[in-house]
Amino acid sequence: MLNMSNTYINEDMWTVVRFATFTRLLSLVLQAVLNAVIPDHVADAFSPPRSQTPLLLDPVIEALFGGLSHWDAEHFLFIAERGYLYEHNFAFFPLFPLILRLMAATVLWPLCGFLTLYGRLLLAVALGNSIVFVLSAVVLYRLSHLVLQDRKLALVAVLMYCLTPANVFMIAGYSETLFAALTFAGLWLLETRFTLGACLVLGFATGARANGLVNAGFLLYLSLQLGLGRARALNRGAGGFQYHHYVWELIRFVLTGAFYAALVAIPFCLFQFYGYQTFCHPTATQVPPVLLNLARDKGYHVADAASPTPRWCQWRIPVLYSYIQDVYWDVGFLRYFRWKQIPNFILALPAATLGFVASYISVLLLFGIFCMHVQVLTRFLASSSPVLYWISAHLLFQYEPLLQDEKLFRSDRIKQQKDHKPGFGFVGLWRNNKVVYLLMHWQTCSIYTRCILGYFISYWFLGLALHCNFLPWT
């Protein structure tokens, strides 16, 4: 039985790898086509000048992957190329641009005679995010199988992840894919009780995105749960209730919880300290004249010893990230509740609805609705928690007769296996893939399935079309 179970798990893993790879390649092709056929919208977005004269392959890379560099992706590419020169650059955490720069300087170094640094960074975005996404899907399957204790449910959840509504942000020059992979890996380590390893991995997640701080809650919850379990076990052994067992476990929880939370928070604190040193105690730095002119034209702030000290430096706790969110992006409690933002609330409604159904993420959901720009809620939830995919898979299994009729799915699968040779190739993409099976039988699917899959696929596609042409998206 164990060998049979491992065989099914290995087959599921190959299904995940095939489908994740396919969706990444399809996303790259579609964004290139859509970016070519749809004129770019003229947006008031960060657009620094290029630092180098284009080389032989730069126009080719720009044509293939230019759509991946729009909106906030330009910040990450700028940081990877130039470092943290402008004050508002500090809203974007350093792990992702560091990885891009490392890839450009090592793996892609042989192309330096044909591609500028910017061109190599853009190529690193396409390659790096695609590879990390496949890895994140594999880790999510491991986590889902461990938590849900249902192989089929775990597989469908990960296949839905491959069609994530936040698709464009998982392929473009954003840190969402890296953050998702690190978060899923940290939670998987936590579920396997490798707590210290989980702390380190979740700490790296905080180095990718600020909302990694929320992951400390998982560590605190697990510590409290284990402590209460030990106290109850000691009381059973002693033959009755003894309060000192709970007191001791409470002390242990406070100490270990503080240690775990500190490991997760250290990258955030170090990055804020770096920002504080850069702008509150500036040293002589050489900023290219073209970037100084851009700063004057756009009102960007650079570190300058001759200028007055920024007012946030005088705060009791000088956190640059909070200042940037407040001043540059107007992020705060209830600030986004305006009539003109109704379309963005509608865009976020499907993700919010699934979040309400899955009560496990009510905290993240409420924070996103009341304290953030609501249009980012979709990618915030999609890259921060696996529950969005778990609840979607659960609803599909609960309300879709085609998934409940295992005999029908198995007979269809056997027929297709006879028609095609086995292997990694995409000719076998639908083999063991229940999501593709549902899409192939769309006309007979239930209304619940059509709504869920329709939401995932429409956002998956529309994000590529709009975001890659400088049009607003989630």
PDB file of C-alpha atoms in Angstrom, residues 116-216:
ATOM      1  CA  THR A 116      23.205  45.306 -21.395  1.00  0.00           C
ATOM      2  CA  LEU A 117      22.791  44.831 -17.651  1.00  0.00           C
ATOM      3  CA  TYR A 118      19.154  45.893 -17.942  1.00  0.00           C
ATOM      4  CA  GLY A 119      18.564  43.344 -20.707  1.00  0.00           C
ATOM      5  CA  ARG A 120      20.101  40.582 -18.601  1.00  0.00           C
ATOM      6  CA  LEU A 121      17.983  41.621 -15.620  1.00  0.00           C
ATOM      7  CA  LEU A 122      14.823  41.461 -17.746  1.00  0.00           C
ATOM      8  CA  LEU A 123      15.810  38.003 -18.981  1.00  0.00           C
ATOM      9  CA  ALA A 124      16.494  37.007 -15.355  1.00  0.00           C
ATOM     10  CA  VAL A 125      12.926  38.043 -14.479  1.00  0.00           C
ATOM     11  CA  ALA A 126      11.448  35.748 -17.144  1.00  0.00           C
ATOM     12  CA  LEU A 127      13.654  32.779 -16.325  1.00  0.00           C
ATOM     13  CA  GLY A 128      13.845  33.214 -12.563  1.00  0.00           C
ATOM     14  CA  ASN A 129      10.154  33.726 -11.878  1.00  0.00           C
ATOM     15  CA  SER A 130       9.223  30.819 -14.152  1.00  0.00           C
ATOM     16  CA  ILE A 131      11.569  28.416 -12.371  1.00  0.00           C
ATOM     17  CA  VAL A 132      10.597  29.624  -8.901  1.00  0.00           C
ATOM     18  CA  PHE A 133       6.901  29.332  -9.756  1.00  0.00           C
ATOM     19  CA  VAL A 134       7.307  25.648 -10.683  1.00  0.00           C
ATOM     20  CA  LEU A 135       9.195  25.069  -7.436  1.00  0.00           C
ATOM     21  CA  SER A 136       6.488  26.899  -5.474  1.00  0.00           C
ATOM     22  CA  ALA A 137       3.826  24.650  -7.033  1.00  0.00           C
ATOM     23  CA  VAL A 138       5.756  21.539  -5.980  1.00  0.00           C
ATOM     24  CA  VAL A 139       6.158  22.856  -2.428  1.00  0.00           C
ATOM     25  CA  LEU A 140       2.488  23.823  -2.294  1.00  0.00           C
ATOM     26  CA  TYR A 141       1.544  20.253  -3.251  1.00  0.00           C
ATOM     27  CA  ARG A 142       3.687  18.892  -0.411  1.00  0.00           C
ATOM     28  CA  LEU A 143       2.141  21.356   2.038  1.00  0.00           C
ATOM     29  CA  SER A 144      -1.400  20.725   0.810  1.00  0.00           C
ATOM     30  CA  HIS A 145      -1.034  16.951   0.964  1.00  0.00           C
ATOM     31  CA  LEU A 146       0.281  17.194   4.512  1.00  0.00           C
ATOM     32  CA  VAL A 147      -2.401  19.597   5.771  1.00  0.00           C
ATOM     33  CA  LEU A 148      -5.460  18.397   3.879  1.00  0.00           C
ATOM     34  CA  GLN A 149      -4.642  14.687   4.209  1.00  0.00           C
ATOM     35  CA  ASP A 150      -6.283  14.188   0.818  1.00  0.00           C
ATOM     36  CA  ARG A 151      -4.092  13.614  -2.234  1.00  0.00           C
ATOM     37  CA  LYS A 152      -6.801  14.419  -4.799  1.00  0.00           C
ATOM     38  CA  LEU A 153      -7.867  17.608  -3.055  1.00  0.00           C
ATOM     39  CA  ALA A 154      -4.224  18.694  -2.752  1.00  0.00           C
ATOM     40  CA  LEU A 155      -3.616  18.079  -6.453  1.00  0.00           C
ATOM     41  CA  VAL A 156      -6.631  20.102  -7.602  1.00  0.00           C
ATOM     42  CA  ALA A 157      -5.675  22.946  -5.243  1.00  0.00           C
ATOM     43  CA  VAL A 158      -2.200  23.178  -6.804  1.00  0.00           C
ATOM     44  CA  LEU A 159      -3.577  22.956 -10.331  1.00  0.00           C
ATOM     45  CA  MET A 160      -5.797  25.920  -9.445  1.00  0.00           C
ATOM     46  CA  TYR A 161      -2.670  27.698  -8.184  1.00  0.00           C
ATOM     47  CA  CYS A 162      -1.173  27.246 -11.659  1.00  0.00           C
ATOM     48  CA  LEU A 163      -4.160  29.274 -12.949  1.00  0.00           C
ATOM     49  CA  THR A 164      -3.876  31.861 -10.186  1.00  0.00           C
ATOM     50  CA  PRO A 165      -5.860  35.107 -10.655  1.00  0.00           C
ATOM     51  CA  ALA A 166      -2.613  36.899  -9.754  1.00  0.00           C
ATOM     52  CA  ASN A 167      -0.884  35.251 -12.717  1.00  0.00           C
ATOM     53  CA  VAL A 168       0.683  38.348 -14.253  1.00  0.00           C
ATOM     54  CA  PHE A 169       2.337  39.291 -10.965  1.00  0.00           C
ATOM     55  CA  MET A 170       3.761  35.787 -10.680  1.00  0.00           C
ATOM     56  CA  ILE A 171       5.481  36.082 -14.080  1.00  0.00           C
ATOM     57  CA  ALA A 172       6.326  39.818 -14.232  1.00  0.00           C
ATOM     58  CA  GLY A 173       9.198  41.513 -12.402  1.00  0.00           C
ATOM     59  CA  TYR A 174       7.456  41.370  -9.023  1.00  0.00           C
ATOM     60  CA  SER A 175       8.464  39.530  -5.847  1.00  0.00           C
ATOM     61  CA  GLU A 176       5.138  37.673  -5.471  1.00  0.00           C
ATOM     62  CA  THR A 177       6.409  34.344  -6.838  1.00  0.00           C
ATOM     63  CA  LEU A 178       9.501  34.360  -4.645  1.00  0.00           C
ATOM     64  CA  PHE A 179       7.410  35.291  -1.621  1.00  0.00           C
ATOM     65  CA  ALA A 180       4.863  32.550  -2.324  1.00  0.00           C
ATOM     66  CA  ALA A 181       7.582  29.902  -2.700  1.00  0.00           C
ATOM     67  CA  LEU A 182       9.277  30.914   0.550  1.00  0.00           C
ATOM     68  CA  THR A 183       5.980  31.153   2.452  1.00  0.00           C
ATOM     69  CA  PHE A 184       4.769  27.745   1.276  1.00  0.00           C
ATOM     70  CA  ALA A 185       8.173  26.197   2.050  1.00  0.00           C
ATOM     71  CA  GLY A 186       8.218  27.776   5.514  1.00  0.00           C
ATOM     72  CA  LEU A 187       4.719  26.516   6.297  1.00  0.00           C
ATOM     73  CA  TRP A 188       5.616  23.036   5.055  1.00  0.00           C
ATOM     74  CA  LEU A 189       8.677  22.972   7.337  1.00  0.00           C
ATOM     75  CA  LEU A 190       6.487  24.194  10.180  1.00  0.00           C
ATOM     76  CA  GLU A 191       3.974  21.395   9.591  1.00  0.00           C
ATOM     77  CA  THR A 192       6.815  18.846   9.652  1.00  0.00           C
ATOM     78  CA  ARG A 193       7.885  20.349  13.021  1.00  0.00           C
ATOM     79  CA  PHE A 194      11.212  21.643  11.677  1.00  0.00           C
ATOM     80  CA  THR A 195      10.538  24.926  13.459  1.00  0.00           C
ATOM     81  CA  LEU A 196      13.978  26.527  13.277  1.00  0.00           C
ATOM     82  CA  GLY A 197      14.226  25.861   9.539  1.00  0.00           C
ATOM     83  CA  ALA A 198      10.736  27.302   9.123  1.00  0.00           C
ATOM     84  CA  CYS A 199      11.799  30.467  10.969  1.00  0.00           C
ATOM     85  CA  LEU A 200      14.789  30.946   8.683  1.00  0.00           C
ATOM     86  CA  VAL A 201      12.783  30.397   5.486  1.00  0.00           C
ATOM     87  CA  LEU A 202       9.957  32.685   6.649  1.00  0.00           C
ATOM     88  CA  GLY A 203      12.619  35.248   7.559  1.00  0.00           C
ATOM     89  CA  PHE A 204      13.796  35.181   3.940  1.00  0.00           C
ATOM     90  CA  ALA A 205      10.153  35.690   2.926  1.00  0.00           C
ATOM     91  CA  THR A 206      10.153  38.894   4.980  1.00  0.00           C
ATOM     92  CA  GLY A 207      13.247  39.928   3.030  1.00  0.00           C
ATOM     93  CA  ALA A 208      11.134  39.641  -0.126  1.00  0.00           C
ATOM     94  CA  ARG A 209       7.952  41.389   1.037  1.00  0.00           C
ATOM     95  CA  ALA A 210       6.948  43.334   4.128  1.00  0.00           C
ATOM     96  CA  ASN A 211       3.806  41.271   4.713  1.00  0.00           C
ATOM     97  CA  GLY A 212       6.114  38.381   5.584  1.00  0.00           C
ATOM     98  CA  LEU A 213       5.876  39.758   9.115  1.00  0.00           C
ATOM     99  CA  VAL A 214       2.379  38.260   9.300  1.00  0.00           C
ATOM    100  CA  ASN A 215       3.930  34.787   9.044  1.00  0.00           C
ATOM    101  CA  ALA A 216       5.189  35.143  12.605  1.00  0.00           C
TER     102      ALA A 216
END
